């Protein structure tokens, strides 16, 4: 655990008592402070009370008397579509609001020591990129811990020492609110519309991501420039055409000029500096990183690890031994010549498009709780789809929008997997890439992916042998 710096003898309120909230409360106490806790749900309050924390209804008048600051869990809105009442009360009382990420960064240099911190944000690929960076470092023998939006809560980390590396995956919810953001290396993977109600639109969403760079002042910025926002951000961070503090990443185009860049095109990663190629990696047979979207993740991870001093061949060895993450282009079975791939994390149109471009001859399982705009934009990416099997709340809406491929409304995962398996031929890929949230039928995308895996595992051997 990392004790929070600057809270000794002070009372700190904690709102939201899930993983990050309880972790923050423990770390506040470890730093000599007093944590007073509140959660809108009785279950969360009971968990905190069982650990001996004081429960205080922060919605009541006068609740913030004597409180030095409020620490908020990432799922709680603090600005748009409207602030949570407790946050409104804190702001009205002049109490500053922070989150566990801010507490983590401000606590480095005390008992936490001074590790190198790599922070990864973006719309898609940040989990894979973060895990890949940590894997490469671990394979290279570097002490590394992975935390944030993946793995452990940041304040649950072991106290890092000099020379250690901490890799953080950070969501827009986390970067928007953190009062301290000081990574050594900051990574921006890409940007596509997501969480727009939470950020008041696309501009607010990008501004939340941009804070990691503008507020953090990283020594090195690794920035995907295939969207205009990334190009804008890279331009803001650079001091000139050849400034190698910015490493530009692309999987769509060559990047001219004398700067530092890493591109992934036609299955090859290439690193260029000062106008010449200095290293390359063939990614085509790297099983854990299929498709151009994963090649983008590989480029970002490669650049981050180069920033930390790793040699290209050391990084290549780590890329090749990476097995991938659950629910992200995860090969879960191959039966009767048919591959079954779980990409339940493809919860928006952009992520689903990348998954659909990674494979050929696809039996596509999609649907769930649709987002604004539905999936009509995916019509441009269905050239390899033989048929769509639609599930969940938006199944009928999606069926109307998909005009270029055959569709079948299955409603449940059980029916969709069974029907796709019945109709699949050797060489086909049964791909779960929902392009929708999971909350209509599952508590999260992980449970949805686990259901897909279970349904694949339960397929009749007779149905498979009939292929």
Coordinates of C-alpha atoms in Angstrom, one line a residue:
X1 CA 0.0 0.0 0.0
X2 CA 1.2 3.6 -0.8
X3 CA 0.4 5.9 2.2
X4 CA -1.1 9.2 1.0
X5 CA 1.1 12.2 1.6
X6 CA -0.3 15.4 3.1
X7 CA -3.2 14.0 5.1
X8 CA -1.7 13.5 8.5
X9 CA -4.0 14.8 11.2
X10 CA -6.7 15.8 8.6
X11 CA -10.1 14.4 7.9
X12 CA -10.7 13.3 4.3
X13 CA -14.1 12.3 2.9
X14 CA -14.4 9.3 0.5
X15 CA -17.4 9.0 -1.9
X16 CA -17.9 5.7 -3.6
X17 CA -16.7 2.5 -1.8
X18 CA -15.8 0.1 -4.6
X19 CA -12.3 -1.0 -5.2
X20 CA -10.7 2.4 -5.6
X21 CA -12.7 4.1 -2.8
X22 CA -11.8 1.5 -0.2
X23 CA -8.2 1.5 -1.4
X24 CA -8.1 5.3 -1.0
X25 CA -9.6 5.1 2.5
X26 CA -7.0 2.6 3.6
X27 CA -4.1 4.6 2.1
X28 CA -5.4 7.8 3.8
X29 CA -5.3 6.1 7.2
X30 CA -1.9 4.7 6.4
X31 CA -0.8 8.3 5.8
X32 CA -2.0 9.4 9.2
X33 CA -5.4 10.8 8.1
X34 CA -8.9 10.0 9.1
X35 CA -11.3 8.7 6.4
X36 CA -15.0 9.4 6.6
X37 CA -16.9 7.3 4.0
X38 CA -20.1 7.3 2.1
X39 CA -21.7 5.3 -0.7
X40 CA -25.2 5.6 -2.1
X41 CA -25.5 1.8 -1.9
X42 CA -26.0 0.0 1.4
X43 CA -23.7 -2.8 0.3
X44 CA -20.7 -0.4 -0.2
X45 CA -21.4 1.2 3.2
X46 CA -21.5 -2.2 4.8
X47 CA -18.1 -3.2 3.3
X48 CA -16.5 0.0 4.7
X49 CA -18.1 -0.3 8.1
X50 CA -16.9 -3.9 8.3
X51 CA -13.3 -2.5 7.9
X52 CA -13.9 -0.1 10.8
X53 CA -14.3 3.1 8.7
X54 CA -16.6 5.8 9.9
X55 CA -19.8 6.1 7.8
X56 CA -21.1 9.6 7.3
X57 CA -24.0 10.6 5.2
X58 CA -22.3 13.2 3.0
X59 CA -25.6 14.3 1.5
X60 CA -26.7 15.9 4.8
X61 CA -26.2 19.6 5.6
X62 CA -23.0 20.3 7.5
X63 CA -21.4 17.0 6.5
X64 CA -18.3 18.8 5.2
X65 CA -17.5 20.6 8.5
X66 CA -13.9 19.8 9.3
X67 CA -13.3 17.9 6.1
X68 CA -10.1 18.9 4.3
X69 CA -10.9 17.3 0.9
X70 CA -13.2 14.9 -0.9
X71 CA -11.9 11.8 -2.8
X72 CA -14.2 10.5 -5.5
X73 CA -14.4 7.1 -7.2
X74 CA -14.2 7.4 -11.1
X75 CA -17.7 6.2 -11.8
X76 CA -19.3 9.1 -10.1
X77 CA -20.1 12.2 -12.3
X78 CA -18.6 15.4 -11.0
X79 CA -19.5 17.8 -13.8
X80 CA -21.6 16.4 -16.6
X81 CA -24.4 15.5 -17.2
X82 CA -24.7 17.0 -13.7
X83 CA -22.6 16.7 -10.5
X84 CA -23.4 14.1 -7.9
X85 CA -25.1 16.0 -5.0
X86 CA -22.3 15.2 -2.6
X87 CA -19.8 16.8 -5.0
X88 CA -22.0 19.8 -5.4
X89 CA -22.1 20.1 -1.6
X90 CA -18.3 19.8 -1.4
X91 CA -17.7 22.5 -4.0
X92 CA -20.2 24.8 -2.4
X93 CA -18.4 24.3 0.9
X94 CA -15.0 25.1 -0.7
X95 CA -13.7 21.6 -0.2
X96 CA -11.3 20.4 -3.0
X97 CA -12.2 17.3 -5.0
X98 CA -9.6 14.7 -6.0
X99 CA -9.4 11.0 -6.9
X100 CA -7.0 8.1 -6.1
X101 CA -4.9 8.9 -9.2
X102 CA -4.2 12.4 -7.9
X103 CA -3.4 11.0 -4.4
X104 CA -1.0 8.6 -6.0
X105 CA 1.0 11.2 -7.9
X106 CA 1.2 13.6 -5.0
X107 CA 2.5 10.8 -2.8
X108 CA 5.5 9.9 -5.0
X109 CA 8.8 10.9 -3.5
X110 CA 7.8 10.3 0.1
X111 CA 7.5 6.7 1.3
X112 CA 6.6 5.8 -2.2
X113 CA 10.1 6.6 -3.6
X114 CA 10.6 7.8 -7.1
X115 CA 9.7 5.2 -9.7
X116 CA 9.4 5.9 -13.4
X117 CA 5.7 6.2 -14.2
X118 CA 4.2 5.4 -17.6
X119 CA 0.6 6.5 -18.0
X120 CA -1.6 5.3 -20.9
X121 CA -4.9 6.9 -22.0
X122 CA -7.0 7.0 -25.2
X123 CA -10.3 5.6 -26.4
X124 CA -9.3 2.1 -27.5
X125 CA -6.4 -0.2 -26.9
X126 CA -5.2 1.4 -23.6
X127 CA -5.6 -1.8 -21.6
X128 CA -3.7 -3.9 -24.1
X129 CA -1.0 -1.2 -24.5
X130 CA -0.6 -0.9 -20.7
X131 CA -0.5 -4.7 -20.2
X132 CA 1.9 -5.0 -23.1
X133 CA 4.3 -2.4 -21.7
X134 CA 4.3 -4.1 -18.3
X135 CA 4.9 -7.5 -19.9
X136 CA 7.8 -6.3 -22.0
X137 CA 9.5 -4.7 -19.0
X138 CA 8.9 -7.8 -16.9
X139 CA 10.4 -10.1 -19.6
X140 CA 13.4 -7.7 -19.7
X141 CA 13.9 -8.1 -16.0
X142 CA 12.8 -4.6 -15.0
X143 CA 10.8 -4.3 -11.7
X144 CA 7.3 -3.3 -12.8
X145 CA 3.8 -3.0 -11.4
X146 CA 0.5 -2.5 -13.4
X147 CA -2.4 -0.5 -12.0
X148 CA -5.1 2.0 -12.5
X149 CA -8.0 1.1 -14.8
X150 CA -6.4 -2.4 -15.1
X151 CA -5.0 -4.7 -12.5
X152 CA -4.7 -3.2 -9.0
X153 CA -5.9 0.1 -7.6
X154 CA -3.0 2.6 -7.7
X155 CA -2.8 3.0 -3.9
X156 CA -2.8 -0.8 -3.4
X157 CA 0.6 -1.0 -5.2
X158 CA 3.6 -2.1 -3.2
X159 CA 5.7 0.9 -2.3
X160 CA 8.0 1.3 -5.4
X161 CA 11.7 2.0 -5.2
X162 CA 14.2 3.9 -7.2
X163 CA 14.4 2.4 -10.7
X164 CA 11.1 0.6 -10.5
X165 CA 8.4 1.2 -13.2
X166 CA 4.7 1.8 -12.6
X167 CA 2.5 1.4 -15.6
X168 CA -1.0 3.0 -15.3
X169 CA -4.0 2.7 -17.5
X170 CA -6.0 5.8 -17.1
X171 CA -9.6 6.5 -18.3
X172 CA -10.9 9.9 -19.1
X173 CA -12.8 9.8 -15.8
X174 CA -9.5 9.5 -14.0
X175 CA -7.5 12.0 -15.9
X176 CA -10.2 14.7 -15.8
X177 CA -10.4 14.9 -12.1
X178 CA -6.9 14.1 -10.8
X179 CA -5.3 17.2 -9.2
X180 CA -1.8 15.8 -9.7
X181 CA -0.6 14.2 -13.0
X182 CA 3.1 13.8 -13.4
X183 CA 4.0 10.8 -15.5
X184 CA 7.5 10.3 -16.9
X185 CA 6.1 8.9 -20.1
X186 CA 2.5 9.6 -21.3
X187 CA 0.8 7.6 -24.0
X188 CA -2.2 8.6 -26.1
X189 CA -3.4 5.7 -28.2
X190 CA -6.3 7.2 -30.2
X191 CA -9.6 9.0 -29.9
X192 CA -13.1 8.0 -30.9
X193 CA -16.5 9.1 -29.5
X194 CA -17.2 7.6 -26.1
X195 CA -18.6 8.7 -22.7
X196 CA -19.8 11.9 -24.4
X197 CA -22.6 12.5 -21.9
X198 CA -20.1 12.4 -19.1
X199 CA -17.8 15.0 -20.7
X200 CA -20.3 17.3 -22.3
X201 CA -19.4 16.3 -25.8
X202 CA -16.4 15.4 -27.9
X203 CA -14.5 18.5 -27.0
X204 CA -14.8 17.8 -23.3
X205 CA -13.8 14.2 -23.8
X206 CA -10.6 15.1 -25.6
X207 CA -9.9 17.8 -23.0
X208 CA -10.0 15.2 -20.3
X209 CA -7.5 13.0 -22.1
X210 CA -5.3 16.0 -22.9
X211 CA -4.9 16.9 -19.2
X212 CA -2.4 14.0 -18.9
X213 CA -0.1 15.8 -21.2
X214 CA -0.9 19.5 -20.5
X215 CA -1.0 19.2 -16.7
X216 CA 1.5 16.4 -16.4
X217 CA 4.4 17.7 -18.4
X218 CA 5.8 14.3 -19.2
X219 CA 9.5 13.9 -20.2
X220 CA 8.3 11.8 -23.2
X221 CA 5.0 11.8 -25.0
X222 CA 3.9 8.9 -27.2
X223 CA 1.0 10.1 -29.3
X224 CA -1.1 8.3 -31.9
X225 CA -1.6 10.8 -34.8
X226 CA -4.1 9.0 -37.0
X227 CA -6.9 11.3 -35.7
X228 CA -6.9 15.1 -35.9
X229 CA -6.9 15.3 -32.1
X230 CA -3.7 13.3 -31.8
X231 CA -2.0 15.5 -34.5
X232 CA -3.1 18.6 -32.6
X233 CA -1.8 17.2 -29.3
X234 CA 1.5 16.2 -30.8
X235 CA 1.8 19.7 -32.2
X236 CA 1.2 21.2 -28.8
X237 CA 3.8 19.1 -27.1
X238 CA 6.6 19.5 -29.6
X239 CA 9.1 22.4 -29.6
X240 CA 10.1 21.9 -33.2
X241 CA 10.1 19.6 -36.2
X242 CA 12.9 17.4 -34.8
X243 CA 11.9 17.4 -31.2
X244 CA 12.3 13.8 -30.1
X245 CA 10.5 14.3 -26.8
X246 CA 7.4 13.4 -28.9
X247 CA 7.1 10.0 -30.5
X248 CA 4.4 9.9 -33.2
X249 CA 2.5 6.7 -33.8
X250 CA 0.6 5.7 -36.9
X251 CA -0.8 2.6 -38.6
X252 CA -2.3 4.6 -41.5
X253 CA 0.5 6.6 -43.1
X254 CA 4.2 7.2 -43.3
X255 CA 5.4 10.0 -41.0
X256 CA 7.8 12.3 -42.7
X257 CA 10.4 14.5 -41.1
X258 CA 13.4 14.2 -38.8
X259 CA 11.4 13.5 -35.6
X260 CA 11.0 10.2 -33.8
X261 CA 8.2 8.0 -35.0
X262 CA 7.0 4.4 -34.9
X263 CA 4.6 3.2 -37.6
X264 CA 2.9 -0.1 -38.2
X265 CA 1.9 -0.8 -41.8
X266 CA 1.2 -4.1 -43.6
X267 CA 2.1 -6.1 -40.6
X268 CA 5.5 -4.4 -40.0
X269 CA 6.5 -2.1 -37.2
X270 CA 9.3 0.4 -38.1
X271 CA 11.1 2.9 -35.9
X272 CA 12.6 6.1 -37.5
X273 CA 14.7 8.8 -36.0
X274 CA 16.3 11.8 -37.7
X275 CA 14.8 10.8 -41.1
X276 CA 16.1 7.2 -41.2
X277 CA 14.8 3.8 -40.1
X278 CA 16.7 2.4 -37.1
X279 CA 14.7 -0.8 -36.3
X280 CA 11.8 -2.9 -37.5
X281 CA 9.7 -5.8 -36.2
X282 CA 7.6 -8.3 -38.3
X283 CA 4.3 -8.4 -36.4
X284 CA 2.4 -10.7 -38.9
X285 CA 3.1 -13.9 -36.9
X286 CA 2.7 -12.4 -33.4
X287 CA -0.3 -14.5 -32.3
X288 CA -1.2 -12.3 -29.2
X289 CA -1.5 -9.1 -31.3
X290 CA -3.8 -9.8 -34.4
X291 CA -5.0 -7.0 -36.6
X292 CA -4.0 -3.4 -37.3
X293 CA -5.5 -2.1 -34.1
X294 CA -3.2 -4.4 -32.1
X295 CA -0.3 -3.4 -34.3
X296 CA -1.1 0.2 -33.1
X297 CA -1.0 -1.0 -29.5
X298 CA 2.4 -2.7 -30.3
X299 CA 3.8 0.5 -31.7
X300 CA 2.7 2.5 -28.7
X301 CA 4.1 0.0 -26.3
X302 CA 7.4 -0.3 -28.3
X303 CA 7.8 3.5 -28.2
X304 CA 7.1 3.7 -24.4
X305 CA 9.7 0.9 -23.8
X306 CA 12.3 2.6 -26.0
X307 CA 11.7 5.8 -23.9
X308 CA 12.7 3.7 -20.9
X309 CA 16.0 2.6 -22.6
X310 CA 15.1 -0.9 -23.8
X311 CA 16.8 -2.2 -27.0
X312 CA 14.6 -3.0 -30.0
X313 CA 15.4 -6.8 -29.9
X314 CA 14.5 -7.0 -26.2
X315 CA 11.2 -5.3 -26.9
X316 CA 10.6 -7.6 -29.9
X317 CA 11.1 -10.7 -27.7
X318 CA 8.4 -9.3 -25.3
X319 CA 6.0 -8.6 -28.1
X320 CA 6.3 -12.2 -29.3
X321 CA 5.8 -13.8 -25.9
X322 CA 2.7 -11.7 -25.1
X323 CA -0.5 -13.8 -25.0
X324 CA -3.0 -11.0 -25.2
X325 CA -5.7 -9.9 -22.7
X326 CA -9.0 -11.6 -21.9
X327 CA -11.9 -10.1 -23.8
X328 CA -9.7 -8.3 -26.4
X329 CA -9.3 -10.3 -29.6
X330 CA -8.9 -13.4 -27.4
X331 CA -8.8 -16.7 -29.2
X332 CA -10.8 -19.0 -26.9
X333 CA -11.2 -22.1 -29.0
X334 CA -10.7 -23.7 -32.4
X335 CA -13.1 -26.5 -33.2
X336 CA -13.9 -28.2 -36.4
X337 CA -11.7 -25.7 -38.3
X338 CA -13.7 -22.7 -36.8
X339 CA -12.0 -20.2 -34.5
X340 CA -13.9 -18.5 -31.7
X341 CA -12.7 -15.0 -30.7
X342 CA -13.9 -13.0 -27.7
X343 CA -13.6 -9.3 -28.2
X344 CA -16.3 -8.3 -25.6
X345 CA -14.3 -5.2 -24.8
X346 CA -15.3 -3.8 -28.2
X347 CA -18.1 -1.8 -26.6
X348 CA -18.2 1.0 -29.3
X349 CA -18.3 1.3 -33.0
X350 CA -14.7 2.2 -33.5
X351 CA -13.4 -0.8 -31.4
X352 CA -15.8 -3.2 -33.2
X353 CA -14.6 -1.9 -36.6
X354 CA -11.0 -2.7 -35.7
X355 CA -12.0 -6.2 -34.6
X356 CA -13.9 -6.8 -37.9
X357 CA -10.9 -5.7 -39.9
X358 CA -8.6 -8.2 -38.1
X359 CA -10.2 -11.4 -39.5
X360 CA -11.7 -12.9 -42.6
X361 CA -14.9 -14.9 -43.1
X362 CA -16.6 -13.8 -39.9
X363 CA -19.8 -15.0 -38.1
X364 CA -20.3 -11.8 -36.1
X365 CA -22.1 -11.7 -32.7
X366 CA -23.1 -8.1 -31.9
X367 CA -25.5 -6.2 -29.7
X368 CA -26.3 -5.2 -26.2
X369 CA -27.1 -1.7 -24.9
X370 CA -26.5 0.4 -28.0
X371 CA -24.8 3.8 -27.9
X372 CA -25.7 7.0 -29.6
X373 CA -25.8 6.6 -33.4
X374 CA -26.2 2.8 -33.3
X375 CA -24.0 0.7 -35.6
X376 CA -24.8 2.1 -39.0
X377 CA -21.3 3.4 -39.3
X378 CA -20.0 -0.2 -39.3
X379 CA -21.6 -0.9 -42.8
X380 CA -18.2 0.3 -44.2
X381 CA -16.4 -2.6 -42.4
X382 CA -18.5 -5.6 -43.1
X383 CA -16.8 -6.9 -46.2
X384 CA -15.6 -10.0 -44.3
X385 CA -18.9 -10.7 -42.5
X386 CA -20.9 -13.7 -43.6
X387 CA -23.7 -13.1 -41.2
X388 CA -24.5 -11.1 -38.0
X389 CA -26.2 -12.7 -35.0
X390 CA -27.7 -10.0 -32.8
X391 CA -28.3 -10.0 -29.1
X392 CA -29.6 -7.8 -26.3
X393 CA -31.6 -4.7 -26.0
X394 CA -30.6 -3.1 -29.3
X395 CA -30.9 -6.3 -31.4
X396 CA -33.8 -5.1 -33.5
X397 CA -32.5 -1.6 -33.9
X398 CA -29.2 -3.0 -35.1
X399 CA -31.0 -5.3 -37.5
X400 CA -32.6 -2.4 -39.2
X401 CA -29.3 -0.6 -39.5
X402 CA -27.4 -3.5 -41.0
X403 CA -28.4 -3.7 -44.7
X404 CA -25.4 -5.2 -46.4
X405 CA -25.2 -8.6 -44.5
X406 CA -27.7 -11.2 -43.5
X407 CA -28.8 -10.8 -39.9
X408 CA -30.6 -13.0 -37.3
X409 CA -32.1 -11.7 -34.1
X410 CA -31.0 -14.2 -31.4
X411 CA -31.5 -12.1 -28.3
X412 CA -29.3 -14.2 -26.0
X413 CA -25.7 -15.2 -26.1
X414 CA -26.7 -18.9 -25.8
X415 CA -28.7 -18.8 -29.0
X416 CA -26.2 -16.6 -30.9
X417 CA -23.3 -18.9 -30.2
X418 CA -25.3 -22.0 -31.1
X419 CA -26.6 -20.6 -34.4
X420 CA -23.2 -19.2 -35.4
X421 CA -21.6 -22.6 -34.7
X422 CA -24.3 -24.4 -36.6
X423 CA -23.7 -22.3 -39.7
X424 CA -20.0 -21.8 -39.5
X425 CA -17.7 -23.6 -42.0
X426 CA -14.0 -24.5 -41.6
X427 CA -12.0 -21.4 -41.9
X428 CA -14.7 -19.1 -40.4
X429 CA -14.2 -17.0 -37.3
X430 CA -17.1 -16.7 -34.8
X431 CA -16.4 -13.2 -33.4
X432 CA -18.0 -11.5 -30.4
X433 CA -17.5 -7.8 -31.0
X434 CA -20.7 -6.3 -29.6
X435 CA -20.3 -2.6 -30.5
X436 CA -22.5 -1.9 -27.5
X437 CA -22.4 -1.7 -23.8
X438 CA -23.2 -4.8 -21.7
X439 CA -25.4 -3.5 -19.0
X440 CA -28.7 -4.7 -20.5
X441 CA -27.8 -8.3 -19.8
X442 CA -24.5 -8.4 -17.9
X443 CA -22.9 -6.3 -15.1
X444 CA -19.9 -5.6 -17.2
X445 CA -18.1 -6.6 -20.5
X446 CA -16.0 -9.2 -18.6
X447 CA -19.1 -11.2 -17.6
X448 CA -20.4 -11.0 -21.2
X449 CA -17.1 -12.3 -22.5
X450 CA -17.1 -15.1 -19.9
X451 CA -20.6 -16.1 -21.0
X452 CA -19.4 -16.3 -24.6
X453 CA -16.5 -18.5 -23.5
X454 CA -18.8 -20.7 -21.5
X455 CA -21.3 -21.1 -24.4
X456 CA -18.4 -22.0 -26.8
X457 CA -17.2 -24.6 -24.3
X458 CA -20.6 -26.1 -24.1
X459 CA -21.0 -26.6 -27.8
X460 CA -22.2 -30.1 -28.8
X461 CA -19.2 -32.3 -30.1
X462 CA -21.7 -33.7 -32.6
X463 CA -22.4 -30.3 -34.1
X464 CA -18.6 -29.7 -34.5
X465 CA -17.9 -33.1 -36.0
X466 CA -20.6 -32.6 -38.6
X467 CA -18.6 -29.8 -40.3

